[in-house]
Amino acid sequence: MKATIALFVMQIFAVLSFAQKKVILHYSYTQNLAGRTATNFLDQYYDKGRSIEFPVARQKMNDTTIYNGSSVTKNIYLPGNKNKIPFLLKNPASKSLIYAESIWMKAPVLVIDSLNNFKWKISEETKSIDDILCVKAEAFFRGRNYYAWFKYDQDIQTGPWKFGGLPGIIYEIADASGSFKYNLTGFEFTENFAAELKVPDAYADDQMMTHQDFISLWKTVKQDAEKNNGKVDHTLTGSSSIKHFVAPLKELY
């Protein structure tokens, strides 16, 4: 009887220990814009609801490994790196989201937004993603319809970018037009993170703007960058035209 009780206690302890571990989720992010498709990668460091997300660099930084087409760089952003790197920080306790994002070729700006502002409709439709049974959910968010496939999970409830609010892990999500798509490519449990779950020190002196101010800034930058599109310059050797393209945001407002 004592042996049975001891085994039961050990099993409970193992489950709790597993649930308390930190996790790094790896996502791919594909954009299909103006007939061009580009895929990038990001890492999300998740701990008890809080998380911070960084793009995975394609170039060598701080003598770490690089992405070479077959493996994803890990821990590329080390403490002490003063470069302003785009990031996205989620904090459920304050229901806030802070991120840094660049527009066209400008330096990243610091933005504060609300967290999990999604009204999901969970369906009964399911599909298998890498042998994991996922459930379909859909939501309309700031001008776009999104379809997500997620796995129910009591301990980890998250998704890439601003996505969240579902009772589990988002394995795949895309907008209805096929312009934006995220896929979970893997995850790993760890005892410690290389990244801290806070706004990076490089942004210590930056002023935060609201989401609406960021949208207004994007419109201004886009108008200025594209104002001379189609203009033809004539020279003694011929003529040339300029065409700049500022990538659209996932949020239309």
PDB file of C-alpha atoms in Angstrom:
ATOM      1  CA  MET A   1       0.000   0.000   0.000  1.00  0.00           C
ATOM      2  CA  LYS A   2       2.822   2.392   0.934  1.00  0.00           C
ATOM      3  CA  ALA A   3       4.607   1.596  -2.339  1.00  0.00           C
ATOM      4  CA  THR A   4       1.419   2.417  -4.305  1.00  0.00           C
ATOM      5  CA  ILE A   5       1.031   5.757  -2.532  1.00  0.00           C
ATOM      6  CA  ALA A   6       4.695   6.618  -3.096  1.00  0.00           C
ATOM      7  CA  LEU A   7       4.408   5.815  -6.821  1.00  0.00           C
ATOM      8  CA  PHE A   8       1.279   7.970  -7.082  1.00  0.00           C
ATOM      9  CA  VAL A   9       3.029  10.908  -5.385  1.00  0.00           C
ATOM     10  CA  MET A  10       6.022  10.558  -7.729  1.00  0.00           C
ATOM     11  CA  GLN A  11       3.733  10.580 -10.753  1.00  0.00           C
ATOM     12  CA  ILE A  12       1.981  13.739  -9.544  1.00  0.00           C
ATOM     13  CA  PHE A  13       5.332  15.401  -8.880  1.00  0.00           C
ATOM     14  CA  ALA A  14       6.566  14.474 -12.378  1.00  0.00           C
ATOM     15  CA  VAL A  15       3.453  15.958 -13.995  1.00  0.00           C
ATOM     16  CA  LEU A  16       3.763  19.188 -12.001  1.00  0.00           C
ATOM     17  CA  SER A  17       7.475  19.471 -12.785  1.00  0.00           C
ATOM     18  CA  PHE A  18       6.785  18.994 -16.507  1.00  0.00           C
ATOM     19  CA  ALA A  19       4.040  21.616 -16.439  1.00  0.00           C
ATOM     20  CA  GLN A  20       6.306  24.142 -14.723  1.00  0.00           C
ATOM     21  CA  LYS A  21       9.109  23.899 -17.262  1.00  0.00           C
ATOM     22  CA  LYS A  22       9.717  26.746 -19.637  1.00  0.00           C
ATOM     23  CA  VAL A  23       9.222  26.145 -23.341  1.00  0.00           C
ATOM     24  CA  ILE A  24      10.633  27.618 -26.567  1.00  0.00           C
ATOM     25  CA  LEU A  25       8.256  27.399 -29.523  1.00  0.00           C
ATOM     26  CA  HIS A  26       9.584  27.638 -33.083  1.00  0.00           C
ATOM     27  CA  TYR A  27       7.341  29.044 -35.818  1.00  0.00           C
ATOM     28  CA  SER A  28       7.728  29.676 -39.524  1.00  0.00           C
ATOM     29  CA  TYR A  29       6.073  32.774 -40.965  1.00  0.00           C
ATOM     30  CA  THR A  30       5.194  32.957 -44.666  1.00  0.00           C
ATOM     31  CA  GLN A  31       4.055  36.085 -46.483  1.00  0.00           C
ATOM     32  CA  ASN A  32       2.577  36.019 -49.967  1.00  0.00           C
ATOM     33  CA  LEU A  33       2.597  39.630 -51.099  1.00  0.00           C
ATOM     34  CA  ALA A  34       2.377  41.113 -54.583  1.00  0.00           C
ATOM     35  CA  GLY A  35       3.052  37.705 -56.089  1.00  0.00           C
ATOM     36  CA  ARG A  36       6.176  37.123 -53.994  1.00  0.00           C
ATOM     37  CA  THR A  37       6.467  34.544 -51.227  1.00  0.00           C
ATOM     38  CA  ALA A  38       8.942  34.855 -48.377  1.00  0.00           C
ATOM     39  CA  THR A  39       9.364  32.635 -45.327  1.00  0.00           C
ATOM     40  CA  ASN A  40      11.011  33.700 -42.088  1.00  0.00           C
ATOM     41  CA  PHE A  41      11.312  32.100 -38.672  1.00  0.00           C
ATOM     42  CA  LEU A  42      10.714  33.169 -35.098  1.00  0.00           C
ATOM     43  CA  ASP A  43      11.249  31.811 -31.593  1.00  0.00           C
ATOM     44  CA  GLN A  44       8.819  32.363 -28.748  1.00  0.00           C
ATOM     45  CA  TYR A  45      10.021  31.981 -25.152  1.00  0.00           C
ATOM     46  CA  TYR A  46       7.000  30.994 -23.037  1.00  0.00           C
ATOM     47  CA  ASP A  47       6.715  30.742 -19.252  1.00  0.00           C
ATOM     48  CA  LYS A  48       3.393  30.467 -17.368  1.00  0.00           C
ATOM     49  CA  GLY A  49       1.446  32.622 -19.815  1.00  0.00           C
ATOM     50  CA  ARG A  50       4.105  35.297 -20.331  1.00  0.00           C
ATOM     51  CA  SER A  51       6.216  35.215 -23.466  1.00  0.00           C
ATOM     52  CA  ILE A  52       8.622  37.117 -25.651  1.00  0.00           C
ATOM     53  CA  GLU A  53       9.094  36.494 -29.360  1.00  0.00           C
ATOM     54  CA  PHE A  54      12.070  37.279 -31.587  1.00  0.00           C
ATOM     55  CA  PRO A  55      12.706  36.779 -35.299  1.00  0.00           C
ATOM     56  CA  VAL A  56      15.459  34.271 -35.993  1.00  0.00           C
ATOM     57  CA  ALA A  57      18.407  36.042 -37.580  1.00  0.00           C
ATOM     58  CA  ARG A  58      19.734  34.893 -40.937  1.00  0.00           C
ATOM     59  CA  GLN A  59      23.162  36.364 -40.348  1.00  0.00           C
ATOM     60  CA  LYS A  60      25.831  35.579 -37.783  1.00  0.00           C
ATOM     61  CA  MET A  61      25.552  37.523 -34.533  1.00  0.00           C
ATOM     62  CA  ASN A  62      27.652  37.298 -31.392  1.00  0.00           C
ATOM     63  CA  ASP A  63      29.549  34.232 -32.695  1.00  0.00           C
ATOM     64  CA  THR A  64      26.459  32.034 -32.500  1.00  0.00           C
ATOM     65  CA  THR A  65      25.326  29.534 -35.098  1.00  0.00           C
ATOM     66  CA  ILE A  66      23.337  30.612 -38.150  1.00  0.00           C
ATOM     67  CA  TYR A  67      20.272  29.424 -39.992  1.00  0.00           C
ATOM     68  CA  ASN A  68      21.531  27.273 -42.851  1.00  0.00           C
ATOM     69  CA  GLY A  69      18.316  25.907 -44.345  1.00  0.00           C
ATOM     70  CA  SER A  70      18.238  22.729 -42.293  1.00  0.00           C
ATOM     71  CA  SER A  71      18.367  23.936 -38.694  1.00  0.00           C
ATOM     72  CA  VAL A  72      17.134  26.988 -36.832  1.00  0.00           C
ATOM     73  CA  THR A  73      19.505  29.177 -34.869  1.00  0.00           C
ATOM     74  CA  LYS A  74      18.930  28.972 -31.118  1.00  0.00           C
ATOM     75  CA  ASN A  75      19.572  31.676 -28.547  1.00  0.00           C
ATOM     76  CA  ILE A  76      20.661  34.117 -31.217  1.00  0.00           C
ATOM     77  CA  TYR A  77      19.760  37.179 -29.124  1.00  0.00           C
ATOM     78  CA  LEU A  78      22.012  37.187 -26.112  1.00  0.00           C
ATOM     79  CA  PRO A  79      21.891  39.473 -23.056  1.00  0.00           C
ATOM     80  CA  GLY A  80      23.987  42.564 -23.673  1.00  0.00           C
ATOM     81  CA  ASN A  81      23.231  42.802 -27.388  1.00  0.00           C
ATOM     82  CA  LYS A  82      22.420  46.495 -27.826  1.00  0.00           C
ATOM     83  CA  ASN A  83      21.038  46.233 -31.366  1.00  0.00           C
ATOM     84  CA  LYS A  84      17.388  47.150 -31.655  1.00  0.00           C
ATOM     85  CA  ILE A  85      15.815  43.872 -32.647  1.00  0.00           C
ATOM     86  CA  PRO A  86      12.077  43.516 -33.359  1.00  0.00           C
ATOM     87  CA  PHE A  87      10.282  41.659 -30.560  1.00  0.00           C
ATOM     88  CA  LEU A  88       6.821  40.976 -29.158  1.00  0.00           C
ATOM     89  CA  LEU A  89       6.186  40.702 -25.399  1.00  0.00           C
ATOM     90  CA  LYS A  90       2.928  39.307 -23.979  1.00  0.00           C
ATOM     91  CA  ASN A  91       1.935  39.888 -20.344  1.00  0.00           C
ATOM     92  CA  PRO A  92      -1.460  38.385 -19.358  1.00  0.00           C
ATOM     93  CA  ALA A  93      -1.308  39.893 -15.854  1.00  0.00           C
ATOM     94  CA  SER A  94      -1.591  43.417 -17.255  1.00  0.00           C
ATOM     95  CA  LYS A  95      -3.534  42.324 -20.357  1.00  0.00           C
ATOM     96  CA  SER A  96      -0.977  44.217 -22.395  1.00  0.00           C
ATOM     97  CA  LEU A  97       1.269  43.547 -25.332  1.00  0.00           C
ATOM     98  CA  ILE A  98       4.422  45.514 -26.136  1.00  0.00           C
ATOM     99  CA  TYR A  99       6.282  45.094 -29.398  1.00  0.00           C
ATOM    100  CA  ALA A 100       8.887  46.720 -31.612  1.00  0.00           C
ATOM    101  CA  GLU A 101       8.321  46.706 -35.343  1.00  0.00           C
ATOM    102  CA  SER A 102       9.935  48.421 -38.289  1.00  0.00           C
ATOM    103  CA  ILE A 103       8.124  49.942 -41.253  1.00  0.00           C
ATOM    104  CA  TRP A 104       9.823  49.558 -44.610  1.00  0.00           C
ATOM    105  CA  MET A 105      13.504  50.467 -44.022  1.00  0.00           C
ATOM    106  CA  LYS A 106      12.949  52.510 -40.866  1.00  0.00           C
ATOM    107  CA  ALA A 107      14.272  51.637 -37.396  1.00  0.00           C
ATOM    108  CA  PRO A 108      11.889  49.636 -35.169  1.00  0.00           C
ATOM    109  CA  VAL A 109       9.466  51.658 -33.044  1.00  0.00           C
ATOM    110  CA  LEU A 110       8.051  50.671 -29.663  1.00  0.00           C
ATOM    111  CA  VAL A 111       4.283  50.037 -29.518  1.00  0.00           C
ATOM    112  CA  ILE A 112       1.835  49.105 -26.742  1.00  0.00           C
ATOM    113  CA  ASP A 113      -1.393  47.262 -27.497  1.00  0.00           C
ATOM    114  CA  SER A 114      -4.112  45.192 -25.819  1.00  0.00           C
ATOM    115  CA  LEU A 115      -3.627  41.437 -25.385  1.00  0.00           C
ATOM    116  CA  ASN A 116      -5.805  38.628 -26.779  1.00  0.00           C
ATOM    117  CA  ASN A 117      -8.357  40.933 -28.335  1.00  0.00           C
ATOM    118  CA  PHE A 118      -9.781  37.991 -30.313  1.00  0.00           C
ATOM    119  CA  LYS A 119     -13.307  36.605 -30.376  1.00  0.00           C
ATOM    120  CA  TRP A 120     -12.767  33.004 -31.432  1.00  0.00           C
ATOM    121  CA  LYS A 121     -15.408  30.643 -32.759  1.00  0.00           C
ATOM    122  CA  ILE A 122     -14.267  27.089 -32.066  1.00  0.00           C
ATOM    123  CA  SER A 123     -15.715  24.512 -34.451  1.00  0.00           C
ATOM    124  CA  GLU A 124     -15.967  20.735 -34.296  1.00  0.00           C
ATOM    125  CA  GLU A 125     -13.745  20.366 -37.359  1.00  0.00           C
ATOM    126  CA  THR A 126     -10.423  18.647 -36.734  1.00  0.00           C
ATOM    127  CA  LYS A 127      -7.311  17.668 -38.664  1.00  0.00           C
ATOM    128  CA  SER A 128      -3.988  16.034 -37.925  1.00  0.00           C
ATOM    129  CA  ILE A 129      -0.820  18.149 -38.040  1.00  0.00           C
ATOM    130  CA  ASP A 130       2.323  16.036 -37.593  1.00  0.00           C
ATOM    131  CA  ASP A 131       0.177  13.352 -35.925  1.00  0.00           C
ATOM    132  CA  ILE A 132      -1.269  15.905 -33.483  1.00  0.00           C
ATOM    133  CA  LEU A 133      -5.062  16.226 -33.445  1.00  0.00           C
ATOM    134  CA  CYS A 134      -5.917  19.904 -33.887  1.00  0.00           C
ATOM    135  CA  VAL A 135      -9.225  21.764 -33.734  1.00  0.00           C
ATOM    136  CA  LYS A 136     -10.267  24.577 -36.055  1.00  0.00           C
ATOM    137  CA  ALA A 137     -11.139  28.052 -34.783  1.00  0.00           C
ATOM    138  CA  GLU A 138     -11.796  31.293 -36.613  1.00  0.00           C
ATOM    139  CA  ALA A 139     -11.840  34.968 -35.741  1.00  0.00           C
ATOM    140  CA  PHE A 140     -12.129  38.376 -37.386  1.00  0.00           C
ATOM    141  CA  PHE A 141      -9.394  40.723 -36.193  1.00  0.00           C
ATOM    142  CA  ARG A 142      -8.791  44.270 -37.365  1.00  0.00           C
ATOM    143  CA  GLY A 143      -9.895  43.794 -40.937  1.00  0.00           C
ATOM    144  CA  ARG A 144      -8.932  40.184 -41.636  1.00  0.00           C
ATOM    145  CA  ASN A 145     -10.481  36.756 -41.147  1.00  0.00           C
ATOM    146  CA  TYR A 146      -8.160  34.185 -39.579  1.00  0.00           C
ATOM    147  CA  TYR A 147      -8.391  30.401 -39.423  1.00  0.00           C
ATOM    148  CA  ALA A 148      -6.418  28.673 -36.684  1.00  0.00           C
ATOM    149  CA  TRP A 149      -5.703  25.041 -35.903  1.00  0.00           C
ATOM    150  CA  PHE A 150      -4.855  24.459 -32.265  1.00  0.00           C
ATOM    151  CA  LYS A 151      -4.283  21.608 -29.816  1.00  0.00           C
ATOM    152  CA  TYR A 152      -6.043  21.713 -26.463  1.00  0.00           C
ATOM    153  CA  ASP A 153      -3.493  22.122 -23.671  1.00  0.00           C
ATOM    154  CA  GLN A 154      -4.056  23.040 -20.025  1.00  0.00           C
ATOM    155  CA  ASP A 155      -0.508  24.211 -19.371  1.00  0.00           C
ATOM    156  CA  ILE A 156       0.505  26.046 -22.553  1.00  0.00           C
ATOM    157  CA  GLN A 157      -1.939  28.434 -24.174  1.00  0.00           C
ATOM    158  CA  THR A 158      -0.264  30.572 -26.794  1.00  0.00           C
ATOM    159  CA  GLY A 159       0.249  31.345 -30.446  1.00  0.00           C
ATOM    160  CA  PRO A 160       2.602  33.350 -32.675  1.00  0.00           C
ATOM    161  CA  TRP A 161       2.532  37.120 -33.101  1.00  0.00           C
ATOM    162  CA  LYS A 162      -0.470  38.683 -31.281  1.00  0.00           C
ATOM    163  CA  PHE A 163      -2.556  35.528 -31.583  1.00  0.00           C
ATOM    164  CA  GLY A 164      -3.793  33.990 -28.348  1.00  0.00           C
ATOM    165  CA  GLY A 165      -6.879  33.448 -26.252  1.00  0.00           C
ATOM    166  CA  LEU A 166      -7.450  29.845 -27.352  1.00  0.00           C
ATOM    167  CA  PRO A 167      -7.359  26.980 -24.799  1.00  0.00           C
ATOM    168  CA  GLY A 168      -4.150  25.483 -26.138  1.00  0.00           C
ATOM    169  CA  ILE A 169      -1.254  25.806 -28.579  1.00  0.00           C
ATOM    170  CA  ILE A 170      -1.778  27.221 -32.070  1.00  0.00           C
ATOM    171  CA  TYR A 171      -0.110  24.871 -34.566  1.00  0.00           C
ATOM    172  CA  GLU A 172      -1.189  26.697 -37.720  1.00  0.00           C
ATOM    173  CA  ILE A 173      -2.911  29.981 -38.480  1.00  0.00           C
ATOM    174  CA  ALA A 174      -3.515  31.937 -41.693  1.00  0.00           C
ATOM    175  CA  ASP A 175      -5.681  34.735 -42.979  1.00  0.00           C
ATOM    176  CA  ALA A 176      -8.464  33.962 -45.447  1.00  0.00           C
ATOM    177  CA  SER A 177      -6.670  35.648 -48.355  1.00  0.00           C
ATOM    178  CA  GLY A 178      -3.573  33.482 -47.953  1.00  0.00           C
ATOM    179  CA  SER A 179      -1.310  36.497 -47.474  1.00  0.00           C
ATOM    180  CA  PHE A 180      -0.030  35.545 -44.008  1.00  0.00           C
ATOM    181  CA  LYS A 181       0.564  32.121 -42.473  1.00  0.00           C
ATOM    182  CA  TYR A 182       2.288  30.747 -39.363  1.00  0.00           C
ATOM    183  CA  ASN A 183       3.223  27.119 -38.721  1.00  0.00           C
ATOM    184  CA  LEU A 184       4.578  25.590 -35.529  1.00  0.00           C
ATOM    185  CA  THR A 185       7.752  23.779 -36.578  1.00  0.00           C
ATOM    186  CA  GLY A 186       8.782  22.480 -33.161  1.00  0.00           C
ATOM    187  CA  PHE A 187       9.191  23.228 -29.472  1.00  0.00           C
ATOM    188  CA  GLU A 188      11.500  22.308 -26.644  1.00  0.00           C
ATOM    189  CA  PHE A 189      11.315  22.389 -22.854  1.00  0.00           C
ATOM    190  CA  THR A 190      14.129  24.034 -20.948  1.00  0.00           C
ATOM    191  CA  GLU A 191      15.086  25.063 -17.440  1.00  0.00           C
ATOM    192  CA  ASN A 192      16.436  28.489 -18.452  1.00  0.00           C
ATOM    193  CA  PHE A 193      16.072  31.046 -21.238  1.00  0.00           C
ATOM    194  CA  ALA A 194      18.789  33.009 -22.989  1.00  0.00           C
ATOM    195  CA  ALA A 195      16.186  35.776 -23.368  1.00  0.00           C
ATOM    196  CA  GLU A 196      14.558  37.741 -20.548  1.00  0.00           C
ATOM    197  CA  LEU A 197      10.791  38.227 -20.520  1.00  0.00           C
ATOM    198  CA  LYS A 198      10.960  42.008 -20.565  1.00  0.00           C
ATOM    199  CA  VAL A 199      11.425  44.882 -22.977  1.00  0.00           C
ATOM    200  CA  PRO A 200      15.034  44.623 -24.256  1.00  0.00           C
ATOM    201  CA  ASP A 201      17.480  47.134 -22.779  1.00  0.00           C
ATOM    202  CA  ALA A 202      18.138  48.628 -26.222  1.00  0.00           C
ATOM    203  CA  TYR A 203      14.682  50.262 -26.010  1.00  0.00           C
ATOM    204  CA  ALA A 204      15.155  51.719 -22.511  1.00  0.00           C
ATOM    205  CA  ASP A 205      15.072  55.329 -23.759  1.00  0.00           C
ATOM    206  CA  ASP A 206      12.348  54.884 -26.372  1.00  0.00           C
ATOM    207  CA  GLN A 207       8.855  56.310 -25.996  1.00  0.00           C
ATOM    208  CA  MET A 208       5.973  53.884 -26.543  1.00  0.00           C
ATOM    209  CA  MET A 209       3.281  54.769 -29.047  1.00  0.00           C
ATOM    210  CA  THR A 210      -0.253  53.402 -29.204  1.00  0.00           C
ATOM    211  CA  HIS A 211      -1.446  50.938 -31.811  1.00  0.00           C
ATOM    212  CA  GLN A 212      -3.457  53.657 -33.557  1.00  0.00           C
ATOM    213  CA  ASP A 213      -0.393  55.919 -33.698  1.00  0.00           C
ATOM    214  CA  PHE A 214       1.571  53.059 -35.251  1.00  0.00           C
ATOM    215  CA  ILE A 215      -1.088  52.562 -37.932  1.00  0.00           C
ATOM    216  CA  SER A 216      -0.991  56.303 -38.690  1.00  0.00           C
ATOM    217  CA  LEU A 217       2.812  56.194 -38.913  1.00  0.00           C
ATOM    218  CA  TRP A 218       2.662  53.237 -41.309  1.00  0.00           C
ATOM    219  CA  LYS A 219       0.246  55.128 -43.578  1.00  0.00           C
ATOM    220  CA  THR A 220       2.539  58.170 -43.580  1.00  0.00           C
ATOM    221  CA  VAL A 221       5.660  56.127 -44.374  1.00  0.00           C
ATOM    222  CA  LYS A 222       3.838  54.216 -47.117  1.00  0.00           C
ATOM    223  CA  GLN A 223       2.542  57.389 -48.753  1.00  0.00           C
ATOM    224  CA  ASP A 224       5.961  59.028 -48.666  1.00  0.00           C
ATOM    225  CA  ALA A 225       7.823  55.940 -49.926  1.00  0.00           C
ATOM    226  CA  GLU A 226       5.441  55.259 -52.808  1.00  0.00           C
ATOM    227  CA  LYS A 227       4.662  58.816 -53.882  1.00  0.00           C
ATOM    228  CA  ASN A 228       7.057  58.688 -56.847  1.00  0.00           C
ATOM    229  CA  ASN A 229       6.032  55.251 -58.085  1.00  0.00           C
ATOM    230  CA  GLY A 230       5.556  55.315 -61.832  1.00  0.00           C
ATOM    231  CA  LYS A 231       7.584  58.492 -62.281  1.00  0.00           C
ATOM    232  CA  VAL A 232       9.936  58.229 -65.253  1.00  0.00           C
ATOM    233  CA  ASP A 233      13.320  59.958 -65.221  1.00  0.00           C
ATOM    234  CA  HIS A 234      14.855  60.693 -68.630  1.00  0.00           C
ATOM    235  CA  THR A 235      18.621  60.919 -69.098  1.00  0.00           C
ATOM    236  CA  LEU A 236      21.019  61.061 -72.019  1.00  0.00           C
ATOM    237  CA  THR A 237      21.449  57.275 -71.856  1.00  0.00           C
ATOM    238  CA  GLY A 238      17.784  56.388 -71.536  1.00  0.00           C
ATOM    239  CA  SER A 239      15.034  56.427 -68.934  1.00  0.00           C
ATOM    240  CA  SER A 240      14.268  54.733 -65.621  1.00  0.00           C
ATOM    241  CA  SER A 241      11.292  54.452 -63.314  1.00  0.00           C
ATOM    242  CA  ILE A 242      10.986  54.089 -59.566  1.00  0.00           C
ATOM    243  CA  LYS A 243       8.696  51.627 -57.809  1.00  0.00           C
ATOM    244  CA  HIS A 244       8.773  51.226 -54.040  1.00  0.00           C
ATOM    245  CA  PHE A 245       6.532  48.749 -52.241  1.00  0.00           C
ATOM    246  CA  VAL A 246       5.771  49.042 -48.515  1.00  0.00           C
ATOM    247  CA  ALA A 247       4.532  45.684 -47.274  1.00  0.00           C
ATOM    248  CA  PRO A 248       0.986  45.766 -45.870  1.00  0.00           C
ATOM    249  CA  LEU A 249       0.336  45.122 -42.205  1.00  0.00           C
ATOM    250  CA  LYS A 250      -1.692  42.189 -40.944  1.00  0.00           C
ATOM    251  CA  GLU A 251      -3.920  44.759 -39.241  1.00  0.00           C
ATOM    252  CA  LEU A 252      -5.866  47.076 -41.519  1.00  0.00           C
ATOM    253  CA  TYR A 253      -6.799  49.371 -38.632  1.00  0.00           C
TER     254      TYR A 253
END
